[in-house]
Every structure is written in C-alpha cells, then in structure tokens.
Amino acid sequence: MAKISISELKQNYPIVEVAKKLGIQTFGYEGNTLCAHCFNHEDKNPSLVFMPNVNRWECKACGKKGDVINLVEEVMKIDFKAAVEWLCPGYFSSYQEQNQNHKVENINPETYLQSRLIRPETAQHFGLRVNKDCVIIPIPTGEKYRFFYQTPKYKHKAKSKVCLFKTAENTGKTGYLCAGEFDSILAWQETELPMWSGTGGEQTFNKEWLSDFSSFEKIYIIYDTDQKGREGALNAANELGVERCLKVVLPEGIKDITEYFQAGYTKENFIKLFEQAKPFRTSIVDLLNSSEKEAGLKHFSGFSKIDGLINGFRAGNCYCVSGLEKCGKTSFCLNMLNQLLLNNVPVGYINTELTAQEFATALSAVHYRKPKEFIEIHKNLRTECMTKFAPLLQYSGIDGDELRDKQGTLSFPRIVEKIKEFVKWKTQVIFIDNLTTFNTMATAQQRGWEILASSLSMITSLAKKHNLTIFPVVHTKPNTVMSEAPNGIKAILKDRIPEKIFDETISIIRKPTIADVYGGGGVLSQLSGTILIWRPYQKFNAPYIQRMSMIILESFRHSSSGGEITMNFDGASGIFTEIKYTTQTSDETTNFGYEKNQIL
C-alpha cells in the first residue's frame, strides 16, 4: 500500500460515507450540510451536522466536532490508532514495514534528521549539523555526535561532559523529561512544550541536575518502552522524587516519541497521554486506590436474578460458562451479548464453532425474540441487526484464517493475538466460544486437559492485565448418562407435576459443579466465578420438559453464596427466561407455564 499522510487520509474518506458505515442515520440536505441525531446525547431534533465540502462534523447542541478520524474515535470509543486502522486497515503495519526497510537501506547522516521528522527550520534553531559520518548536536557543555559508521553510535566531543539538554527554559510548575535529544527536539517541535533530556542516555541522571527541577510540582517522564527505558525512567523518578513523577505510557508497539509521531499521532493525541500518565509508586495503597477506581466498571447480564445475586460482572475477571454439550451455553452467551450491546458496551466475540452466518442468525433471533427459522427466511432482519451492532461488536470466527495456524488448524496463540487486537479497539467484554475445542488437540507432550488448563490460565491473566471481563465457554464432563427415563421420573411425569423434578431427582442425576469443568481443578481456582447450565432433560421429546433449565452460580468471589436460578429455555429462538420457581401448582397450569395435560 502506498504510504499517505494522516492529513491525506482524512480527506480520502468522505465524512458522510463514514457516518453511514458507523450506523448513523442521516437526513436530507439543508444547503451544504447533512443532519443526524447526535450519538453523544439524547437528541430528539437532529443536531449533528456533516459538512461534506470540508469533510468535518459538528453537533450544534453539545459542541462535539472534528474530522473523519475524530468521528470514528467518538462513535466507537476507540483511540486514534485504532480509528485510523478502522478507516484504513493495515495503515500502521504498512508504515512499520516501510519504516524498517527505510532504516536498513537509506538512513545516513544526510537523511537521518528527515527520518526523525525534524524539520529544517527546527534543525537550524538547535544548530544541528551534518558531517560526513555523523550528525552534530550542540549541547550546553560543547558537542555530541551521532555516528553512523562506527560504534558507539553516540559520543561526546572531548571536554564536553554529560549534561542536561533543554529545548526551552521552563518557568512553570510542570516539567517534561525525555530519553534523548532527538526525542525532546521532536516533541518540542510538535507541541512547543519545554522538553528536557540528559545527554548521557536514558540510564544516566546526575544528581547535580536536581536543582533545575526543584520548582516543579509535577514531572512527566517519557522514556523508551524497552527494558532499558523502563529502568532509566524509574531511576530518574527515584532521583527526582517518585511522589511527583508520572510515567507517560506510549501505545503498544511504539518504542519512543519519534516512532509515535512517525506513526501519525498528533499534538492532541500526545497531550492526551499526559492525562493518562501513571504514578511510579506501586505501594499497596496506590494499588488499592487504582483498583477502587476501576471497581465501578461492572457489566450486567440482563437477567435480574443473576445480576441481583452477583451485582454485576467485574472488569479484570474471568467467568467460565459451562455445561454439557448442547445444553445452551452459546445461547446463554448470546443472551448476555445482546444485553451488553444494547447497553453500548464494546464487546468481542471469538467463535470456534459456528459460521459467521450461523452466529448472525442466532444473535438476531435472540435480539428480535424470533425463531431462528424465521430469521433465516427474513434475512433483512439479520442484516439490520448486524449493522446496528457493528460499531460495538468485534467478531472473529472459523470462516477465515484469523484463528488458524499455517496448517489450517485452530490455534490458541491466534486467539491470544485476537484478544490483544480487541484490546486496541477498547473492547471491554470478550466471549470465547468454545475453549473445549483445544481439549481435543492433545500432543505427545501435553494431554488435552493440560492444553485446556493452560489456555484458561492465560485467559485469566489477560483479563487482569487489560482490565477485561472474559467469558470462556468450556464443557463439563458427562456424569450419569440416561439411556431411559428412570421409574421415579416416569412417576412424576405421570402425575403431571414436572416442577418437582428439580427437587426430587438429584439422587438420580447430579447437578454439575465446578469440579466437573474440563481443564483441571487447579486453574479453576483462578476464575472469578463459574456459570453452570443444567438441562438434565434436554433430550426428552416433550418441549415443556426440554425447556426446564437452571443456571447455577458457583464459586463467585464477589457473591457470598452464589445461587441457583430456574430458567425456561426456548431452543427455537435461543432465549433464556427467568421464571418464578415454587413447588406449588394450580389445577390447570404448572409454574413453568405449561398445560398439565401435556405428556411425553
């Protein structure tokens, strides 16, 4: 792909076409504008205006406005890089490949400053000069050289000692410390902020410089993201006083300030990094304060009894959805997925079982509360549902190669890559359906359950690291297999009191527990809760018996006792419905809502 600038990219994607792709319904032209209801607030009268002639948008009510990239950022709740990738897939990977080739083949003293985006007027301002084998950097104590055909790459001129390099004096209360002169010069060029750096490399900070920082109440440290950079930043913070220092975290895959601006990020993006900067101190008090800030991020299933028992699924936690094969695990996940999307929660769904068409049909059936057969006939509803949820739903399934290795086999490392990709899109909740797939991929080195256990362990770690809520789906081990209805159950059915089955057949068919989940007991202790789906009579012929289901909440860390919720499951539409379960019955109907004269 030919490399274009960010400014060219903004003009190449018409604002109205992008708005429609984002699911924004537009209205008739009024002069040179197109109107829509604003996505940022309740907007009865269309206040959002698109201006195709300048390729920008603005809400006349709330004041939000911007270009085509800003629109994607705001609607999809993602960052700049993810918005650019959404508009132009492969933009950054293409850039990085070209940049690597450029570094290897074309970098020399004449092209170096240009490769680091330092403009001629900036180079002149700081007195940067090019020699036959180096770039010369004037510093307060003399000169420093950046060599190209010898090592080390950086060297001070004789009698030019290591010192503090300042792009500008700073009389304010906030300081900025970069890793090196070229990073600080570029950051100053792009932002006009007074960036400073030491000339001895990021692992050198001299105590004699402390007086220059004495007036600052807050100091932002922007060092490289590699190990040396992290160690150097911590060393500088300790010298400066860790309580007033904040580390600026660059996006994943970006090594330094130069790569940041090379990737197309803007001054506004850079300023936002300061708002997201993190303290260096990691005491238990800071960790507690951090976790308390994140404790408010909860996600609700839409089932009132479940949500009432556990008070929401927490970010940073992993909850296993489990049950026997064909008990409704996928349908249960789709019920929760539908609710999350209706609540405008960005969700990722990784599917190792259904085709994209089957998934879309099943989700649409839940959304419209119609049988799947009805959706198959009325395909426009499926298209309408997927279009509606497209801005919030990241999906990856078995249809393509995204989840497969070079041999075409489903690969768990590819799933991990996909989760990390979802993170970049600001996804908050992820479903993985079905991890038991990897239980069948035993090798000479690992048994199936060991592969599954390690997969679960990795997923729980990812949930914690990226503050995600993850729902992996895993089968339970079969227990008592019924080849025919035992006499006790026949008697209950004959008496037409099916609601008694849950109470009176536990000794015949044992309810599942967390110990029945595939993957080994050890890793299950890392889970924050297990949702067990129990449908002991799913293979019976009578629909009113097939529908009898129970959701068992077990080992929830933030619920004192867990719980059991009786459900009705409609297999035709995939909808679970909470019902009031008691042992009392009337003369005409049961509490499950079925006529008593229904028989097997």
XYZ file of C-alpha atoms in Angstrom:
600
model
C 0.000 0.000 0.000
C 1.372 3.414 -0.952
C 2.024 5.454 2.158
C -0.170 8.540 2.542
C -0.050 11.124 5.293
C -2.670 11.381 8.015
C -3.913 14.653 6.530
C -4.361 12.944 3.140
C -6.143 10.035 4.819
C -8.602 12.455 6.433
C -9.526 13.818 3.012
C -9.667 10.445 1.248
C -12.580 9.158 3.360
C -15.811 11.186 2.818
C -17.373 12.100 6.155
C -20.925 11.141 5.097
C -19.922 7.692 3.850
C -18.010 7.011 7.072
C -21.002 8.177 9.159
C -23.282 5.724 7.360
C -20.749 2.918 7.801
C -20.804 3.692 11.527
C -24.577 3.180 11.564
C -25.539 6.861 11.812
C -28.849 7.540 10.063
C -28.638 10.751 8.065
C -31.403 13.094 6.959
C -31.992 15.349 3.961
C -29.634 18.069 2.882
C -30.015 21.588 4.198
C -27.761 23.635 1.964
C -24.334 22.035 2.041
C -24.958 20.036 5.214
C -26.446 16.687 6.157
C -28.139 16.170 9.541
C -28.341 13.310 12.060
C -29.205 12.630 15.676
C -26.099 13.141 17.821
C -24.548 9.945 19.193
C -23.242 11.795 22.254
C -26.535 12.681 23.936
C -30.303 12.297 23.714
C -31.127 14.263 20.615
C -34.801 14.467 19.640
C -34.187 17.080 16.947
C -31.207 16.299 14.691
C -28.337 18.458 15.945
C -25.391 16.681 14.352
C -24.291 18.359 11.137
C -22.000 16.892 8.466
C -20.188 19.300 6.132
C -19.021 17.327 3.063
C -17.329 20.360 1.486
C -14.765 20.490 4.332
C -15.154 16.833 5.398
C -15.964 17.689 9.019
C -18.826 17.298 11.510
C -20.216 19.256 14.447
C -23.059 18.881 16.949
C -24.804 22.238 17.363
C -26.235 21.119 20.719
C -23.333 19.599 22.696
C -20.441 21.189 20.802
C -18.640 17.973 19.830
C -16.896 18.361 16.475
C -13.982 17.129 14.412
C -12.748 15.363 11.300
C -13.381 11.861 9.988
C -10.891 10.231 12.377
C -12.398 12.043 15.369
C -15.834 10.772 14.327
C -14.678 7.146 14.391
C -12.931 7.726 17.748
C -16.051 9.225 19.337
C -18.656 6.811 17.969
C -16.665 3.620 18.534
C -14.963 4.789 21.755
C -11.510 3.840 20.465
C -8.173 5.647 20.289
C -6.551 7.433 17.371
C -4.509 4.484 16.100
C -7.471 2.090 16.203
C -9.642 4.669 14.395
C -7.070 5.031 11.611
C -6.847 1.236 11.286
C -10.659 1.042 11.148
C -10.713 3.510 8.278
C -7.646 2.156 6.515
C -6.852 -1.440 7.589
C -3.128 -2.160 7.569
C -2.123 1.522 7.665
C 0.269 1.187 10.574
C 1.596 -2.266 9.713
C 2.330 -0.961 6.209
C 4.047 2.056 7.713
C 6.163 -0.032 10.077
C 7.282 -2.332 7.258
C 8.274 0.616 5.085
C 9.939 2.326 8.005
C 12.011 -0.761 8.812
C 13.149 -1.014 5.190
C 13.961 2.681 5.225
C 16.036 2.293 8.379
C 18.052 -0.558 6.932
C 18.634 0.758 3.426
C 18.506 4.545 3.383
C 19.489 6.051 6.721
C 22.715 8.050 6.658
C 23.844 11.417 8.096
C 22.125 13.311 5.247
C 18.744 11.577 5.665
C 18.764 10.994 9.433
C 17.115 14.228 10.580
C 14.405 13.877 7.944
C 13.761 10.254 9.027
C 13.240 11.526 12.575
C 10.730 14.110 11.269
C 12.906 17.055 12.348
C 12.145 19.921 10.011
C 14.940 22.094 8.519
C 13.858 25.151 10.499
C 13.932 23.086 13.711
C 17.414 21.774 12.917
C 18.568 25.334 12.294
C 17.002 26.521 15.556
C 19.028 23.976 17.569
C 22.156 24.254 15.414
C 22.067 20.614 14.266
C 24.698 19.975 11.582
C 25.566 17.079 9.302
C 29.158 15.884 8.846
C 30.381 13.144 6.506
C 29.957 10.409 9.132
C 27.816 11.943 11.896
C 25.162 14.414 12.963
C 26.462 17.069 15.358
C 24.276 18.138 18.294
C 25.263 21.337 20.126
C 24.838 20.862 23.919
C 25.467 23.249 26.838
C 28.936 21.766 27.531
C 30.069 21.513 23.904
C 29.031 18.987 21.262
C 27.667 15.466 20.994
C 27.903 13.261 17.896
C 25.551 10.677 16.440
C 27.830 8.376 14.370
C 26.714 6.028 11.570
C 29.739 4.012 10.554
C 31.338 3.262 13.916
C 30.461 2.304 17.477
C 29.360 3.536 19.875
C 26.700 5.441 17.975
C 26.715 8.359 20.412
C 29.824 10.105 21.736
C 30.613 13.424 23.412
C 33.325 15.670 21.984
C 36.476 15.846 24.090
C 35.920 18.010 27.188
C 32.148 18.062 26.514
C 30.736 16.366 29.575
C 27.301 14.798 30.081
C 24.748 17.494 30.897
C 21.080 18.467 30.892
C 19.743 19.401 27.436
C 16.804 21.839 27.324
C 14.708 22.674 24.276
C 13.455 25.748 26.180
C 13.546 27.197 29.659
C 10.585 26.259 31.849
C 9.191 28.681 34.433
C 6.005 26.683 35.024
C 5.115 24.094 37.648
C 5.189 21.087 35.289
C 8.351 19.522 33.863
C 8.881 17.128 30.943
C 11.806 14.690 30.751
C 12.565 12.705 27.559
C 15.018 9.914 26.818
C 17.311 11.771 24.380
C 17.957 14.973 22.486
C 16.234 13.983 19.234
C 13.068 12.872 21.057
C 12.945 16.091 23.087
C 13.583 18.223 19.979
C 10.811 16.478 18.023
C 8.353 16.699 20.943
C 9.130 20.425 21.277
C 8.679 20.890 17.523
C 5.260 19.199 17.561
C 3.913 20.596 20.842
C 6.022 23.668 21.797
C 6.314 22.198 25.291
C 9.690 22.715 27.060
C 11.145 19.199 26.759
C 14.375 18.307 28.562
C 16.687 15.296 28.398
C 20.051 14.134 29.685
C 22.835 13.781 27.114
C 24.252 10.621 28.699
C 21.452 8.286 27.657
C 18.241 7.269 29.411
C 20.034 5.315 32.146
C 22.007 8.370 33.301
C 20.555 11.020 35.588
C 23.028 13.141 37.568
C 22.129 14.462 40.998
C 23.644 17.864 40.070
C 20.638 18.399 37.753
C 18.113 18.221 40.602
C 18.214 21.978 41.234
C 16.889 22.584 37.692
C 13.795 20.541 38.590
C 13.295 21.949 42.094
C 10.383 24.277 41.202
C 8.283 21.599 39.501
C 5.297 20.170 41.331
C 4.749 17.513 38.653
C 7.203 15.880 36.251
C 6.189 13.753 33.255
C 8.808 11.193 32.188
C 8.580 9.955 28.578
C 11.253 7.302 28.039
C 11.544 4.392 25.599
C 9.246 1.428 26.211
C 12.006 -1.214 26.163
C 13.629 -2.595 29.333
C 16.418 -0.009 29.422
C 13.883 2.754 29.022
C 11.698 1.452 31.840
C 14.706 1.046 34.145
C 16.011 4.523 33.279
C 12.608 6.130 33.879
C 12.329 4.536 37.303
C 15.886 5.617 38.198
C 15.147 9.219 37.182
C 11.869 9.197 39.134
C 13.643 7.949 42.254
C 16.201 10.751 41.960
C 13.590 13.439 41.291
C 11.173 12.225 43.955
C 8.831 9.479 42.898
C 5.817 11.141 44.505
C 5.816 13.974 41.947
C 6.741 11.926 38.872
C 4.349 10.366 36.370
C 5.280 7.907 33.608
C 3.801 8.603 30.197
C 2.793 5.293 28.566
C 3.141 5.129 24.794
C 0.735 2.898 22.803
C 1.574 -0.774 22.416
C 4.077 -1.347 19.597
C 5.509 2.208 19.785
C 9.097 2.359 21.121
C 9.724 6.082 21.563
C 8.491 9.606 20.862
C 9.921 9.582 17.350
C 8.026 6.401 16.413
C 4.917 7.919 17.997
C 4.855 10.888 15.634
C 6.122 8.787 12.718
C 3.017 6.629 13.176
C 0.807 9.641 12.506
C -0.234 10.638 16.026
C -0.916 14.335 16.508
C -0.193 17.004 19.106
C -3.682 16.474 20.548
C -3.047 12.727 20.893
C 0.270 13.437 22.637
C -1.330 15.829 25.129
C -3.906 13.148 25.990
C -1.062 10.821 27.009
C -0.313 13.166 29.918
C -3.909 12.850 31.123
C -3.463 9.060 31.181
C 0.016 9.072 32.789
C 0.546 6.684 35.702
C 2.358 7.122 39.021
C 5.649 5.314 39.558
C 4.783 4.431 43.128
C 3.285 0.919 43.398
C 2.606 0.625 47.109
C -0.394 -1.345 48.331
C -2.204 1.953 48.942
C -1.746 3.020 45.314
C -2.805 -0.385 44.049
C -5.876 -0.189 46.270
C -6.750 3.291 45.035
C -6.284 2.142 41.441
C -8.472 -0.914 41.921
C -11.145 1.180 43.614
C -11.223 3.498 40.598
C -11.757 0.504 38.348
C -14.218 -1.198 40.696
C -17.053 0.844 39.209
C -16.673 -0.901 35.857
C -19.272 -3.663 36.008
C -21.246 -5.384 33.296
C -24.746 -6.786 33.693
C -26.238 -9.859 32.044
C -29.807 -8.581 31.715
C -31.114 -11.416 33.941
C -32.448 -9.654 37.018
C -31.908 -12.560 39.436
C -28.350 -13.229 38.277
C -27.433 -9.557 38.394
C -29.103 -9.216 41.770
C -27.079 -12.097 43.227
C -23.645 -11.047 41.979
C -24.175 -7.304 41.433
C -22.527 -7.318 38.016
C -19.546 -8.988 36.371
C -16.342 -7.119 37.258
C -13.673 -5.861 34.858
C -10.378 -7.707 35.236
C -12.129 -11.003 35.923
C -12.737 -14.262 34.084
C -16.044 -16.153 34.391
C -16.404 -19.636 32.921
C -19.685 -20.608 31.197
C -20.014 -24.389 31.383
C -22.408 -27.272 30.926
C -22.942 -30.486 28.999
C -22.781 -30.458 25.211
C -25.831 -28.864 23.547
C -27.235 -27.567 26.835
C -27.473 -23.967 25.588
C -24.097 -22.447 26.522
C -23.771 -20.494 23.271
C -27.372 -19.303 23.501
C -26.814 -18.118 27.070
C -23.732 -16.166 25.941
C -25.711 -14.616 23.089
C -28.416 -13.531 25.552
C -25.747 -11.704 27.570
C -24.067 -10.388 24.409
C -27.337 -8.886 23.188
C -27.870 -7.127 26.515
C -24.316 -5.738 26.596
C -24.623 -4.377 23.074
C -27.959 -2.758 23.951
C -26.107 -1.119 26.857
C -23.484 0.256 24.392
C -20.678 -1.904 25.788
C -17.878 -2.689 23.249
C -17.750 -6.491 23.015
C -15.505 -9.013 21.277
C -16.746 -12.486 20.311
C -14.336 -15.286 19.355
C -16.166 -18.227 17.813
C -14.583 -21.649 17.223
C -17.851 -23.453 16.380
C -20.395 -21.534 14.301
C -20.024 -19.985 10.882
C -20.477 -16.230 10.660
C -23.909 -16.797 9.107
C -24.988 -19.151 11.908
C -23.722 -16.715 14.541
C -25.538 -13.769 12.957
C -28.758 -15.773 12.720
C -28.555 -16.909 16.355
C -27.826 -13.409 17.697
C -30.592 -11.877 15.583
C -33.059 -14.493 16.849
C -32.253 -13.515 20.438
C -32.370 -9.796 19.640
C -35.754 -9.910 17.895
C -37.068 -12.768 20.062
C -37.974 -14.793 16.987
C -37.225 -18.409 15.996
C -34.020 -18.903 14.034
C -36.059 -20.303 11.138
C -37.945 -17.015 10.984
C -34.647 -15.081 10.778
C -33.409 -17.393 8.016
C -36.497 -16.513 5.982
C -36.376 -12.783 6.792
C -32.661 -12.215 6.167
C -33.153 -8.455 6.165
C -33.592 -8.649 9.956
C -30.198 -10.336 10.260
C -28.567 -7.633 8.152
C -30.334 -4.933 10.159
C -29.213 -6.439 13.485
C -25.572 -6.864 12.438
C -25.449 -3.341 11.007
C -26.897 -1.930 14.223
C -24.306 -3.658 16.399
C -21.327 -3.328 14.018
C -19.759 -0.268 15.753
C -19.666 -2.125 19.090
C -19.070 -5.755 18.093
C -15.645 -7.139 17.170
C -16.021 -10.665 15.793
C -13.622 -13.405 14.766
C -14.709 -16.900 13.735
C -13.857 -20.072 11.893
C -14.719 -18.818 8.405
C -11.337 -17.238 7.690
C -7.714 -17.787 8.690
C -7.575 -15.387 11.649
C -7.813 -18.162 14.258
C -5.836 -20.809 12.344
C -2.151 -21.677 12.125
C -0.244 -22.295 8.889
C -1.631 -25.840 8.739
C -5.193 -24.530 8.919
C -5.755 -25.816 12.475
C -7.474 -23.693 15.116
C -4.705 -22.169 17.218
C -4.932 -20.870 20.775
C -1.966 -18.464 20.257
C -4.011 -16.906 17.447
C -6.888 -16.430 19.894
C -4.490 -14.648 22.261
C -3.406 -12.382 19.382
C -7.054 -11.658 18.615
C -7.772 -10.744 22.253
C -4.853 -8.296 22.214
C -6.204 -6.851 18.974
C -9.628 -6.409 20.589
C -7.915 -4.558 23.458
C -6.610 -1.975 20.986
C -10.223 -1.396 19.907
C -11.154 -0.617 23.536
C -13.218 -3.788 23.855
C -14.436 -4.266 27.442
C -16.021 -7.742 27.370
C -14.898 -10.820 25.406
C -16.651 -14.159 24.859
C -14.595 -17.191 23.764
C -16.862 -19.938 22.480
C -15.695 -22.737 22.805
C -12.384 -23.475 24.540
C -13.132 -27.192 24.804
C -12.104 -27.324 21.147
C -8.499 -27.346 22.370
C -9.183 -30.292 24.696
C -9.177 -32.490 21.586
C -5.761 -31.284 20.387
C -3.612 -33.496 22.575
C 0.047 -33.986 21.677
C 2.801 -36.319 22.835
C 3.933 -33.558 25.188
C 0.559 -32.404 26.518
C -2.727 -34.122 27.231
C -5.935 -32.430 26.163
C -6.941 -31.250 29.615
C -3.450 -29.793 30.172
C -3.753 -27.733 26.989
C -7.172 -26.534 28.108
C -5.906 -25.713 31.611
C -3.009 -23.643 30.279
C -5.419 -21.858 27.931
C -7.723 -20.932 30.814
C -4.749 -19.739 32.849
C -3.595 -17.473 30.018
C -7.076 -16.020 29.591
C -7.410 -15.156 33.283
C -4.037 -13.386 33.085
C -5.149 -11.390 30.034
C -8.341 -10.349 31.825
C -6.331 -8.959 34.741
C -3.628 -7.322 32.601
C -6.030 -5.495 30.284
C -8.919 -4.937 32.731
C -11.265 -7.094 30.640
C -14.292 -9.167 31.538
C -13.856 -12.515 29.753
C -16.359 -15.365 29.431
C -14.668 -18.563 28.174
C -17.045 -21.423 27.323
C -15.972 -24.919 28.464
C -17.841 -28.248 28.526
C -18.480 -30.162 31.724
C -17.637 -33.843 31.964
C -20.645 -36.133 31.457
C -21.837 -37.746 34.694
C -24.803 -40.125 34.852
C -25.944 -40.937 31.315
C -29.652 -41.672 30.983
C -30.498 -44.289 28.374
C -34.130 -44.321 29.506
C -36.315 -42.440 31.952
C -35.973 -43.989 35.428
C -39.143 -45.172 37.065
C -39.065 -42.360 39.619
C -39.123 -39.718 36.904
C -41.842 -41.582 34.991
C -43.976 -41.466 38.099
C -43.511 -37.724 38.478
C -44.383 -37.160 34.841
C -47.383 -39.434 35.095
C -48.653 -37.312 37.969
C -48.146 -34.280 35.728
C -46.087 -32.339 38.280
C -42.889 -31.703 36.270
C -41.724 -28.874 38.535
C -40.946 -31.497 41.218
C -38.198 -32.945 39.012
C -35.609 -30.407 40.175
C -36.249 -31.254 43.816
C -36.750 -34.997 43.623
C -34.243 -36.298 41.092
C -30.936 -35.014 42.467
C -30.056 -38.511 43.598
C -30.659 -39.808 40.084
C -28.911 -37.090 38.086
C -26.371 -34.990 39.966
C -26.283 -31.262 39.335
C -22.950 -30.143 37.827
C -20.352 -28.389 39.972
C -17.144 -26.545 39.213
C -15.300 -29.845 39.700
C -16.979 -31.148 36.531
C -15.486 -28.445 34.298
C -12.799 -29.681 31.915
C -9.345 -28.216 32.418
C -8.217 -29.422 35.830
C -9.178 -28.202 39.278
C -6.043 -26.128 39.817
C -6.661 -23.479 37.190
C -10.341 -23.192 38.078
C -9.346 -21.570 41.351
C -8.139 -18.595 39.280
C -11.618 -17.995 37.901
C -13.809 -15.335 39.481
C -16.918 -17.433 39.077
C -18.491 -20.288 37.140
C -21.872 -20.216 35.401
C -23.155 -23.793 35.100
C -26.104 -24.527 32.808
C -28.142 -27.561 33.891
C -30.704 -29.062 31.499
C -30.993 -32.699 32.568
C -33.949 -33.455 30.286
C -32.841 -31.714 27.116
C -33.132 -34.991 25.171
C -36.722 -35.672 26.189
C -39.319 -35.326 23.460
C -41.800 -33.163 25.353
C -40.995 -29.459 24.787
C -42.135 -28.440 28.262
C -39.609 -30.855 29.771
C -36.825 -29.867 27.396
C -37.196 -26.241 28.408
C -36.657 -26.846 32.113
C -33.258 -25.348 32.884
C -31.274 -23.988 35.778
C -28.368 -21.547 35.961
C -26.016 -22.425 38.823
C -23.651 -19.689 40.001
C -20.720 -21.323 41.778
C -17.511 -20.053 43.410
C -18.193 -16.357 42.797
C -15.596 -14.317 44.638
C -17.860 -11.301 44.995
C -21.015 -13.178 45.951
C -21.265 -14.756 49.387
C -23.310 -17.780 48.394
C -23.733 -17.948 44.629
C -27.185 -19.166 43.742
C -29.479 -21.200 41.510
C -31.910 -19.574 39.113
C -34.646 -21.589 37.428
C -34.943 -20.797 33.745
C -37.097 -21.529 30.738
C -35.057 -22.186 27.575
C -36.650 -21.774 24.158
C -34.410 -23.735 21.812
C -36.105 -22.356 18.699
C -35.033 -18.789 19.441
C -32.203 -19.487 21.902
C -33.802 -17.303 24.579
C -33.394 -17.961 28.303
C -36.125 -16.523 30.533
C -36.086 -16.344 34.309
C -39.173 -17.839 35.926
C -40.545 -17.919 39.429
C -39.998 -21.452 40.668
C -42.048 -22.924 43.512
C -43.421 -26.390 44.246
C -46.999 -25.122 44.279
C -49.230 -25.841 41.296
C -52.739 -24.943 40.299
C -55.302 -27.327 38.949
C -54.844 -26.053 35.420
C -51.227 -24.981 34.902
C -47.775 -25.521 36.361
C -45.406 -22.756 37.435
C -43.453 -23.335 34.244
C -46.400 -22.036 32.297
C -47.322 -25.281 30.504
C -50.634 -27.095 30.469
C -50.784 -30.028 32.892
C -52.265 -32.327 30.281
C -49.117 -32.166 28.171
C -47.403 -35.561 28.173
C -44.261 -37.141 26.746
